[in-house]
mmCIF file of N, CA and C in Angstrom:
data_model
loop_
_atom_site.group_PDB
_atom_site.id
_atom_site.type_symbol
_atom_site.label_atom_id
_atom_site.label_comp_id
_atom_site.label_asym_id
_atom_site.label_seq_id
_atom_site.Cartn_x
_atom_site.Cartn_y
_atom_site.Cartn_z
ATOM 1 N N MET A 297 0.842 -1.166 0.000
ATOM 2 C CA MET A 297 0.000 0.000 0.000
ATOM 3 C C MET A 297 0.893 1.236 0.000
ATOM 4 N N VAL A 298 0.548 2.209 -0.818
ATOM 5 C CA VAL A 298 1.283 3.465 -0.898
ATOM 6 C C VAL A 298 0.675 4.445 0.104
ATOM 7 N N LEU A 299 1.524 5.023 0.941
ATOM 8 C CA LEU A 299 1.072 5.992 1.934
ATOM 9 C C LEU A 299 0.974 7.372 1.303
ATOM 10 N N ASN A 300 -0.040 8.146 1.712
ATOM 11 C CA ASN A 300 -0.152 9.501 1.171
ATOM 12 C C ASN A 300 0.809 10.435 1.919
ATOM 13 N N ASP A 301 0.974 11.638 1.391
ATOM 14 C CA ASP A 301 1.941 12.580 1.946
ATOM 15 C C ASP A 301 1.629 12.955 3.394
ATOM 16 N N ALA A 302 0.364 13.096 3.755
ATOM 17 C CA ALA A 302 -0.004 13.479 5.116
ATOM 18 C C ALA A 302 0.374 12.381 6.118
ATOM 19 N N VAL A 303 0.174 11.123 5.756
ATOM 20 C CA VAL A 303 0.546 10.010 6.632
ATOM 21 C C VAL A 303 2.064 9.918 6.732
ATOM 22 N N ARG A 304 2.753 10.109 5.619
ATOM 23 C CA ARG A 304 4.221 10.102 5.645
ATOM 24 C C ARG A 304 4.749 11.198 6.568
ATOM 25 N N GLU A 305 4.125 12.370 6.506
ATOM 26 C CA GLU A 305 4.545 13.485 7.352
ATOM 27 C C GLU A 305 4.377 13.140 8.832
ATOM 28 N N LEU A 306 3.275 12.506 9.199
ATOM 29 C CA LEU A 306 3.071 12.078 10.588
ATOM 30 C C LEU A 306 4.137 11.073 11.015
ATOM 31 N N LEU A 307 4.415 10.114 10.156
ATOM 32 C CA LEU A 307 5.410 9.092 10.479
ATOM 33 C C LEU A 307 6.818 9.658 10.546
ATOM 34 N N ASP A 308 7.100 10.673 9.747
ATOM 35 C CA ASP A 308 8.440 11.255 9.703
ATOM 36 C C ASP A 308 8.687 12.257 10.824
ATOM 37 N N GLY A 309 7.618 12.691 11.502
ATOM 38 C CA GLY A 309 7.770 13.648 12.600
ATOM 39 C C GLY A 309 8.185 12.953 13.882
ATOM 40 N N LYS A 310 8.311 13.741 14.935
ATOM 41 C CA LYS A 310 8.654 13.195 16.254
ATOM 42 C C LYS A 310 7.371 12.932 17.026
ATOM 43 N N ASN A 311 6.454 12.252 16.374
ATOM 44 C CA ASN A 311 5.123 12.023 16.937
ATOM 45 C C ASN A 311 5.058 10.711 17.702
ATOM 46 N N PRO A 312 4.350 10.711 18.844
ATOM 47 C CA PRO A 312 4.194 9.462 19.575
ATOM 48 C C PRO A 312 3.321 8.479 18.794
ATOM 49 N N ALA A 313 3.608 7.211 18.992
ATOM 50 C CA ALA A 313 2.843 6.161 18.315
ATOM 51 C C ALA A 313 2.537 5.055 19.315
ATOM 52 N N VAL A 314 1.441 4.354 19.065
ATOM 53 C CA VAL A 314 1.038 3.229 19.909
ATOM 54 C C VAL A 314 0.902 2.012 19.010
ATOM 55 N N LEU A 315 1.689 0.986 19.307
ATOM 56 C CA LEU A 315 1.636 -0.282 18.583
ATOM 57 C C LEU A 315 0.776 -1.250 19.369
ATOM 58 N N THR A 316 -0.218 -1.838 18.703
ATOM 59 C CA THR A 316 -1.088 -2.814 19.354
ATOM 60 C C THR A 316 -0.915 -4.167 18.672
ATOM 61 N N THR A 317 -0.635 -5.167 19.500
ATOM 62 C CA THR A 317 -0.476 -6.541 19.032
ATOM 63 C C THR A 317 -1.524 -7.401 19.735
ATOM 64 N N LEU A 318 -1.556 -8.687 19.399
ATOM 65 C CA LEU A 318 -2.545 -9.594 19.980
ATOM 66 C C LEU A 318 -1.877 -10.601 20.911
ATOM 67 N N ASN A 319 -2.345 -10.624 22.158
ATOM 68 C CA ASN A 319 -1.880 -11.618 23.127
ATOM 69 C C ASN A 319 -2.379 -13.010 22.715
ATOM 70 N N PRO A 320 -1.803 -14.071 23.304
ATOM 71 C CA PRO A 320 -2.245 -15.424 22.963
ATOM 72 C C PRO A 320 -3.746 -15.653 23.153
ATOM 73 N N ASP A 321 -4.354 -14.959 24.127
ATOM 74 C CA ASP A 321 -5.789 -15.140 24.359
ATOM 75 C C ASP A 321 -6.650 -14.243 23.464
ATOM 76 N N GLY A 322 -6.003 -13.485 22.557
ATOM 77 C CA GLY A 322 -6.732 -12.619 21.634
ATOM 78 C C GLY A 322 -6.934 -11.204 22.136
ATOM 79 N N SER A 323 -6.598 -10.952 23.391
ATOM 80 C CA SER A 323 -6.746 -9.594 23.924
ATOM 81 C C SER A 323 -5.651 -8.689 23.366
ATOM 82 N N PRO A 324 -5.926 -7.382 23.283
ATOM 83 C CA PRO A 324 -4.930 -6.461 22.742
ATOM 84 C C PRO A 324 -3.841 -6.141 23.762
ATOM 85 N N GLN A 325 -2.652 -5.853 23.259
ATOM 86 C CA GLN A 325 -1.524 -5.407 24.068
ATOM 87 C C GLN A 325 -0.949 -4.191 23.359
ATOM 88 N N SER A 326 -0.866 -3.054 24.041
ATOM 89 C CA SER A 326 -0.411 -1.818 23.413
ATOM 90 C C SER A 326 0.855 -1.303 24.064
ATOM 91 N N SER A 327 1.729 -0.716 23.245
ATOM 92 C CA SER A 327 2.991 -0.157 23.708
ATOM 93 C C SER A 327 3.250 1.153 22.986
ATOM 94 N N VAL A 328 3.743 2.152 23.717
ATOM 95 C CA VAL A 328 4.189 3.394 23.086
ATOM 96 C C VAL A 328 5.550 3.126 22.459
ATOM 97 N N VAL A 329 5.699 3.533 21.196
ATOM 98 C CA VAL A 329 6.935 3.257 20.455
ATOM 99 C C VAL A 329 7.374 4.480 19.650
ATOM 100 N N TRP A 330 8.665 4.494 19.316
ATOM 101 C CA TRP A 330 9.199 5.438 18.336
ATOM 102 C C TRP A 330 9.073 4.778 16.974
ATOM 103 N N VAL A 331 8.768 5.572 15.957
ATOM 104 C CA VAL A 331 8.619 5.022 14.613
ATOM 105 C C VAL A 331 9.477 5.776 13.612
ATOM 106 N N GLY A 332 9.847 5.040 12.582
ATOM 107 C CA GLY A 332 10.523 5.610 11.425
ATOM 108 C C GLY A 332 9.877 5.025 10.194
ATOM 109 N N ARG A 333 10.347 5.479 9.057
ATOM 110 C CA ARG A 333 9.751 5.002 7.808
ATOM 111 C C ARG A 333 10.853 4.673 6.834
ATOM 112 N N GLU A 334 10.669 3.560 6.135
ATOM 113 C CA GLU A 334 11.528 3.157 5.026
ATOM 114 C C GLU A 334 10.593 2.905 3.860
ATOM 115 N N GLY A 335 10.493 3.890 2.978
ATOM 116 C CA GLY A 335 9.510 3.813 1.903
ATOM 117 C C GLY A 335 8.126 3.839 2.507
ATOM 118 N N ASP A 336 7.321 2.823 2.207
ATOM 119 C CA ASP A 336 5.972 2.741 2.754
ATOM 120 C C ASP A 336 5.869 1.734 3.888
ATOM 121 N N GLN A 337 7.007 1.307 4.413
ATOM 122 C CA GLN A 337 7.020 0.454 5.600
ATOM 123 C C GLN A 337 7.362 1.298 6.814
ATOM 124 N N VAL A 338 6.788 0.926 7.954
ATOM 125 C CA VAL A 338 7.097 1.584 9.216
ATOM 126 C C VAL A 338 8.092 0.697 9.955
ATOM 127 N N VAL A 339 9.125 1.315 10.532
ATOM 128 C CA VAL A 339 10.109 0.558 11.304
ATOM 129 C C VAL A 339 10.074 1.000 12.760
ATOM 130 N N ILE A 340 10.212 0.006 13.631
ATOM 131 C CA ILE A 340 10.192 0.199 15.078
ATOM 132 C C ILE A 340 11.325 -0.673 15.622
ATOM 133 N N SER A 341 12.059 -0.157 16.586
ATOM 134 C CA SER A 341 13.093 -0.959 17.236
ATOM 135 C C SER A 341 12.580 -1.410 18.596
ATOM 136 N N SER A 342 12.944 -2.620 18.985
ATOM 137 C CA SER A 342 12.509 -3.147 20.273
ATOM 138 C C SER A 342 13.566 -4.090 20.821
ATOM 139 N N THR A 343 13.467 -4.339 22.102
ATOM 140 C CA THR A 343 14.291 -5.370 22.719
ATOM 141 C C THR A 343 13.656 -6.720 22.421
ATOM 142 N N GLY A 344 14.463 -7.658 21.977
ATOM 143 C CA GLY A 344 13.947 -8.998 21.696
ATOM 144 C C GLY A 344 13.378 -9.616 22.966
ATOM 145 N N GLY A 345 12.354 -10.432 22.818
ATOM 146 C CA GLY A 345 11.776 -11.149 23.948
ATOM 147 C C GLY A 345 10.648 -10.432 24.667
ATOM 148 N N LEU A 346 10.432 -9.144 24.370
ATOM 149 C CA LEU A 346 9.325 -8.443 25.015
ATOM 150 C C LEU A 346 7.992 -9.001 24.524
ATOM 151 N N ARG A 347 6.940 -8.750 25.292
ATOM 152 C CA ARG A 347 5.608 -9.277 24.969
ATOM 153 C C ARG A 347 5.204 -8.916 23.544
ATOM 154 N N LYS A 348 5.390 -7.663 23.125
ATOM 155 C CA LYS A 348 4.966 -7.281 21.772
ATOM 156 C C LYS A 348 5.712 -8.093 20.718
ATOM 157 N N VAL A 349 6.991 -8.365 20.953
ATOM 158 C CA VAL A 349 7.783 -9.150 19.998
ATOM 159 C C VAL A 349 7.290 -10.595 19.988
ATOM 160 N N GLN A 350 7.083 -11.170 21.158
ATOM 161 C CA GLN A 350 6.550 -12.538 21.240
ATOM 162 C C GLN A 350 5.213 -12.631 20.524
ATOM 163 N N ASN A 351 4.345 -11.625 20.752
ATOM 164 C CA ASN A 351 3.041 -11.629 20.097
ATOM 165 C C ASN A 351 3.182 -11.600 18.576
ATOM 166 N N LEU A 352 4.079 -10.753 18.068
ATOM 167 C CA LEU A 352 4.235 -10.614 16.619
ATOM 168 C C LEU A 352 4.866 -11.845 15.981
ATOM 169 N N LEU A 353 5.726 -12.520 16.702
ATOM 170 C CA LEU A 353 6.301 -13.760 16.173
ATOM 171 C C LEU A 353 5.235 -14.847 16.052
ATOM 172 N N ARG A 354 4.245 -14.810 16.939
ATOM 173 C CA ARG A 354 3.158 -15.785 16.918
ATOM 174 C C ARG A 354 2.064 -15.386 15.934
ATOM 175 N N ASP A 355 1.749 -14.079 15.894
ATOM 176 C CA ASP A 355 0.679 -13.554 15.047
ATOM 177 C C ASP A 355 1.137 -12.178 14.557
ATOM 178 N N PRO A 356 1.487 -12.038 13.290
ATOM 179 C CA PRO A 356 2.096 -10.798 12.796
ATOM 180 C C PRO A 356 1.136 -9.627 12.591
ATOM 181 N N ARG A 357 -0.142 -9.809 12.867
ATOM 182 C CA ARG A 357 -1.092 -8.709 12.680
ATOM 183 C C ARG A 357 -0.907 -7.654 13.769
ATOM 184 N N ALA A 358 -0.976 -6.385 13.347
ATOM 185 C CA ALA A 358 -0.791 -5.290 14.297
ATOM 186 C C ALA A 358 -1.493 -4.041 13.798
ATOM 187 N N SER A 359 -1.672 -3.120 14.725
ATOM 188 C CA SER A 359 -2.216 -1.802 14.425
ATOM 189 C C SER A 359 -1.273 -0.774 15.035
ATOM 190 N N LEU A 360 -1.072 0.320 14.316
ATOM 191 C CA LEU A 360 -0.220 1.400 14.799
ATOM 192 C C LEU A 360 -0.995 2.698 14.707
ATOM 193 N N LEU A 361 -1.056 3.427 15.804
ATOM 194 C CA LEU A 361 -1.725 4.719 15.851
ATOM 195 C C LEU A 361 -0.657 5.782 16.076
ATOM 196 N N VAL A 362 -0.565 6.744 15.159
ATOM 197 C CA VAL A 362 0.393 7.849 15.262
ATOM 198 C C VAL A 362 -0.404 9.129 15.437
ATOM 199 N N ILE A 363 -0.039 9.915 16.466
ATOM 200 C CA ILE A 363 -0.808 11.105 16.831
ATOM 201 C C ILE A 363 0.091 12.331 16.824
ATOM 202 N N ASP A 364 -0.410 13.422 16.257
ATOM 203 C CA ASP A 364 0.296 14.706 16.294
ATOM 204 C C ASP A 364 0.010 15.340 17.657
ATOM 205 N N PRO A 365 1.025 15.505 18.525
ATOM 206 C CA PRO A 365 0.775 16.055 19.857
ATOM 207 C C PRO A 365 0.299 17.512 19.838
ATOM 208 N N ALA A 366 0.575 18.227 18.752
ATOM 209 C CA ALA A 366 0.126 19.621 18.648
ATOM 210 C C ALA A 366 -1.341 19.718 18.244
ATOM 211 N N ASP A 367 -1.878 18.639 17.673
ATOM 212 C CA ASP A 367 -3.268 18.614 17.214
ATOM 213 C C ASP A 367 -3.757 17.169 17.285
ATOM 214 N N SER A 368 -4.347 16.794 18.423
ATOM 215 C CA SER A 368 -4.737 15.395 18.632
ATOM 216 C C SER A 368 -5.798 14.908 17.650
ATOM 217 N N GLY A 369 -6.411 15.822 16.912
ATOM 218 C CA GLY A 369 -7.355 15.432 15.864
ATOM 219 C C GLY A 369 -6.656 15.038 14.578
ATOM 220 N N ARG A 370 -5.358 15.159 14.562
ATOM 221 C CA ARG A 370 -4.547 14.778 13.385
ATOM 222 C C ARG A 370 -3.808 13.483 13.728
ATOM 223 N N TYR A 371 -4.236 12.402 13.111
ATOM 224 C CA TYR A 371 -3.663 11.095 13.430
ATOM 225 C C TYR A 371 -3.818 10.157 12.234
ATOM 226 N N ALA A 372 -3.125 9.031 12.338
ATOM 227 C CA ALA A 372 -3.284 7.970 11.343
ATOM 228 C C ALA A 372 -3.216 6.629 12.053
ATOM 229 N N GLU A 373 -4.097 5.723 11.657
ATOM 230 C CA GLU A 373 -4.034 4.345 12.125
ATOM 231 C C GLU A 373 -3.654 3.492 10.931
ATOM 232 N N LEU A 374 -2.612 2.696 11.114
ATOM 233 C CA LEU A 374 -2.144 1.795 10.060
ATOM 234 C C LEU A 374 -2.308 0.369 10.567
ATOM 235 N N ARG A 375 -2.990 -0.458 9.798
ATOM 236 C CA ARG A 375 -3.141 -1.879 10.132
ATOM 237 C C ARG A 375 -2.362 -2.687 9.103
ATOM 238 N N GLY A 376 -1.773 -3.757 9.568
ATOM 239 C CA GLY A 376 -1.024 -4.585 8.630
ATOM 240 C C GLY A 376 -0.336 -5.725 9.334
ATOM 241 N N THR A 377 0.727 -6.207 8.703
ATOM 242 C CA THR A 377 1.500 -7.308 9.267
ATOM 243 C C THR A 377 2.928 -6.846 9.513
ATOM 244 N N VAL A 378 3.544 -7.488 10.493
ATOM 245 C CA VAL A 378 4.879 -7.106 10.924
ATOM 246 C C VAL A 378 5.840 -8.267 10.761
ATOM 247 N N GLN A 379 6.996 -7.961 10.212
ATOM 248 C CA GLN A 379 8.108 -8.913 10.164
ATOM 249 C C GLN A 379 9.093 -8.516 11.254
ATOM 250 N N VAL A 380 9.599 -9.504 11.973
ATOM 251 C CA VAL A 380 10.572 -9.275 13.036
ATOM 252 C C VAL A 380 11.922 -9.779 12.550
ATOM 253 N N ALA A 381 12.947 -8.928 12.664
ATOM 254 C CA ALA A 381 14.296 -9.313 12.251
ATOM 255 C C ALA A 381 15.306 -8.682 13.213
ATOM 256 N N GLU A 382 16.507 -9.188 13.197
ATOM 257 C CA GLU A 382 17.576 -8.617 14.014
ATOM 258 C C GLU A 382 17.830 -7.174 13.581
ATOM 259 N N ASP A 383 18.035 -6.298 14.537
ATOM 260 C CA ASP A 383 18.425 -4.906 14.254
ATOM 261 C C ASP A 383 19.947 -4.897 14.182
ATOM 262 N N ALA A 384 20.462 -5.287 13.022
ATOM 263 C CA ALA A 384 21.903 -5.433 12.820
ATOM 264 C C ALA A 384 22.627 -4.128 13.141
ATOM 265 N N GLY A 385 23.618 -4.219 14.018
ATOM 266 C CA GLY A 385 24.370 -3.055 14.429
ATOM 267 C C GLY A 385 23.543 -2.052 15.211
ATOM 268 N N ARG A 386 22.342 -2.479 15.591
ATOM 269 C CA ARG A 386 21.400 -1.608 16.317
ATOM 270 C C ARG A 386 21.130 -0.318 15.548
ATOM 271 N N GLU A 387 21.238 -0.431 14.229
ATOM 272 C CA GLU A 387 21.097 0.721 13.335
ATOM 273 C C GLU A 387 19.758 1.446 13.503
ATOM 274 N N VAL A 388 18.663 0.699 13.536
ATOM 275 C CA VAL A 388 17.341 1.324 13.641
ATOM 276 C C VAL A 388 17.164 1.947 15.027
ATOM 277 N N ALA A 389 17.609 1.263 16.073
ATOM 278 C CA ALA A 389 17.500 1.806 17.433
ATOM 279 C C ALA A 389 18.250 3.132 17.538
ATOM 280 N N ILE A 390 19.449 3.176 17.005
ATOM 281 C CA ILE A 390 20.265 4.389 17.059
ATOM 282 C C ILE A 390 19.621 5.507 16.248
ATOM 283 N N ARG A 391 19.173 5.189 15.046
ATOM 284 C CA ARG A 391 18.553 6.198 14.180
ATOM 285 C C ARG A 391 17.303 6.796 14.825
ATOM 286 N N LEU A 392 16.445 5.950 15.399
ATOM 287 C CA LEU A 392 15.221 6.448 16.015
ATOM 288 C C LEU A 392 15.522 7.264 17.275
ATOM 289 N N ALA A 393 16.467 6.821 18.089
ATOM 290 C CA ALA A 393 16.828 7.576 19.298
ATOM 291 C C ALA A 393 17.325 8.969 18.933
ATOM 292 N N GLU A 394 18.138 9.053 17.905
ATOM 293 C CA GLU A 394 18.674 10.353 17.507
ATOM 294 C C GLU A 394 17.598 11.218 16.862
ATOM 295 N N HIS A 395 16.663 10.606 16.170
ATOM 296 C CA HIS A 395 15.562 11.367 15.577
ATOM 297 C C HIS A 395 14.674 11.970 16.673
ATOM 298 N N TYR A 396 14.316 11.161 17.664
ATOM 299 C CA TYR A 396 13.395 11.607 18.703
ATOM 300 C C TYR A 396 14.078 12.434 19.796
ATOM 301 N N GLU A 397 15.341 12.109 20.125
ATOM 302 C CA GLU A 397 15.985 12.750 21.275
ATOM 303 C C GLU A 397 17.209 13.583 20.928
ATOM 304 N N GLY A 398 17.655 13.567 19.677
ATOM 305 C CA GLY A 398 18.765 14.418 19.270
ATOM 306 C C GLY A 398 20.080 13.673 19.080
ATOM 307 N N ASP A 399 21.029 14.388 18.491
ATOM 308 C CA ASP A 399 22.354 13.821 18.206
ATOM 309 C C ASP A 399 22.989 13.251 19.463
ATOM 310 N N GLY A 400 23.574 12.089 19.317
ATOM 311 C CA GLY A 400 24.254 11.430 20.418
ATOM 312 C C GLY A 400 23.358 10.532 21.252
ATOM 313 N N ALA A 401 22.048 10.675 21.122
ATOM 314 C CA ALA A 401 21.124 9.875 21.940
ATOM 315 C C ALA A 401 21.219 8.387 21.613
ATOM 316 N N GLY A 402 21.639 8.060 20.417
ATOM 317 C CA GLY A 402 21.730 6.658 20.015
ATOM 318 C C GLY A 402 22.888 5.916 20.651
ATOM 319 N N GLN A 403 23.817 6.654 21.264
ATOM 320 C CA GLN A 403 24.978 6.009 21.886
ATOM 321 C C GLN A 403 24.556 5.016 22.955
ATOM 322 N N GLU A 404 23.445 5.308 23.625
ATOM 323 C CA GLU A 404 22.914 4.400 24.653
ATOM 324 C C GLU A 404 22.692 3.002 24.073
ATOM 325 N N TYR A 405 22.192 2.938 22.842
ATOM 326 C CA TYR A 405 21.928 1.646 22.201
ATOM 327 C C TYR A 405 23.213 1.018 21.668
ATOM 328 N N ALA A 406 24.108 1.850 21.171
ATOM 329 C CA ALA A 406 25.389 1.343 20.671
ATOM 330 C C ALA A 406 26.201 0.701 21.792
ATOM 331 N N ASP A 407 26.052 1.221 23.015
ATOM 332 C CA ASP A 407 26.834 0.745 24.155
ATOM 333 C C ASP A 407 26.207 -0.428 24.899
ATOM 334 N N LEU A 408 25.051 -0.900 24.478
ATOM 335 C CA LEU A 408 24.425 -2.034 25.164
ATOM 336 C C LEU A 408 25.313 -3.272 25.067
ATOM 337 N N PRO A 409 25.300 -4.106 26.101
ATOM 338 C CA PRO A 409 26.071 -5.351 26.039
ATOM 339 C C PRO A 409 25.600 -6.229 24.871
ATOM 340 N N ALA A 410 26.502 -7.018 24.337
ATOM 341 C CA ALA A 410 26.212 -7.865 23.177
ATOM 342 C C ALA A 410 25.030 -8.801 23.421
ATOM 343 N N GLU A 411 24.836 -9.222 24.670
ATOM 344 C CA GLU A 411 23.744 -10.176 24.942
ATOM 345 C C GLU A 411 22.359 -9.520 24.916
ATOM 346 N N VAL A 412 22.285 -8.204 24.864
ATOM 347 C CA VAL A 412 21.000 -7.516 24.753
ATOM 348 C C VAL A 412 20.619 -7.469 23.280
ATOM 349 N N GLN A 413 19.626 -8.257 22.921
ATOM 350 C CA GLN A 413 19.209 -8.365 21.519
ATOM 351 C C GLN A 413 18.238 -7.253 21.163
ATOM 352 N N ARG A 414 18.532 -6.544 20.080
ATOM 353 C CA ARG A 414 17.603 -5.552 19.535
ATOM 354 C C ARG A 414 17.030 -6.128 18.247
ATOM 355 N N VAL A 415 15.741 -5.899 18.044
ATOM 356 C CA VAL A 415 15.084 -6.353 16.822
ATOM 357 C C VAL A 415 14.422 -5.163 16.151
ATOM 358 N N VAL A 416 14.222 -5.288 14.855
ATOM 359 C CA VAL A 416 13.480 -4.277 14.114
ATOM 360 C C VAL A 416 12.153 -4.900 13.704
ATOM 361 N N LEU A 417 11.096 -4.143 13.925
ATOM 362 C CA LEU A 417 9.746 -4.553 13.548
ATOM 363 C C LEU A 417 9.387 -3.764 12.297
ATOM 364 N N ARG A 418 9.078 -4.435 11.203
ATOM 365 C CA ARG A 418 8.728 -3.771 9.939
ATOM 366 C C ARG A 418 7.248 -4.002 9.652
ATOM 367 N N LEU A 419 6.488 -2.924 9.793
ATOM 368 C CA LEU A 419 5.041 -2.975 9.557
ATOM 369 C C LEU A 419 4.766 -2.629 8.101
ATOM 370 N N THR A 420 4.143 -3.566 7.397
ATOM 371 C CA THR A 420 3.685 -3.324 6.038
ATOM 372 C C THR A 420 2.182 -3.057 6.103
ATOM 373 N N PRO A 421 1.767 -1.811 5.887
ATOM 374 C CA PRO A 421 0.346 -1.481 6.010
ATOM 375 C C PRO A 421 -0.504 -2.123 4.917
ATOM 376 N N THR A 422 -1.666 -2.621 5.323
ATOM 377 C CA THR A 422 -2.642 -3.125 4.363
ATOM 378 C C THR A 422 -3.903 -2.264 4.389
ATOM 379 N N LYS A 423 -4.049 -1.462 5.457
ATOM 380 C CA LYS A 423 -5.181 -0.539 5.576
ATOM 381 C C LYS A 423 -4.715 0.678 6.355
ATOM 382 N N VAL A 424 -5.104 1.851 5.891
ATOM 383 C CA VAL A 424 -4.742 3.098 6.574
ATOM 384 C C VAL A 424 -6.001 3.940 6.725
ATOM 385 N N HIS A 425 -6.219 4.394 7.953
ATOM 386 C CA HIS A 425 -7.305 5.350 8.217
ATOM 387 C C HIS A 425 -6.641 6.591 8.774
ATOM 388 N N ALA A 426 -6.791 7.712 8.089
ATOM 389 C CA ALA A 426 -6.117 8.935 8.517
ATOM 390 C C ALA A 426 -7.097 10.073 8.683
ATOM 391 N N HIS A 427 -6.851 10.871 9.674
ATOM 392 C CA HIS A 427 -7.576 12.124 9.880
ATOM 393 C C HIS A 427 -6.490 13.193 9.953
ATOM 394 N N THR A 428 -6.203 13.792 8.800
ATOM 395 C CA THR A 428 -5.070 14.730 8.734
ATOM 396 C C THR A 428 -5.496 16.078 8.196
#
């Protein structure tokens, strides 16, 4: 699915987002996340083994809500499927930290011990509802 310019602008900003996945019993599980965009895919970095990651490995369906904090009536909900992969070199974690918190903020992720696994979640939207 091709994202329109208004949705891309929301994803490219420093806007808060909420990722919702499905627990084993079918109930929703939501987490506040930082988001980035690679073309029309949304990327999120996470620590491996967290509930949202476990949920996505079992059931890749997810919903992402991105909200403009300056105008809460401006938002986009993206539904789709997520692929989970290693965040090689913690590249996505570092990029998102620096985008949201400024230059040098990604060093925290670069300095994590090797045993701390970072993963990248790639959301491919199949449905988008936007109020922009």
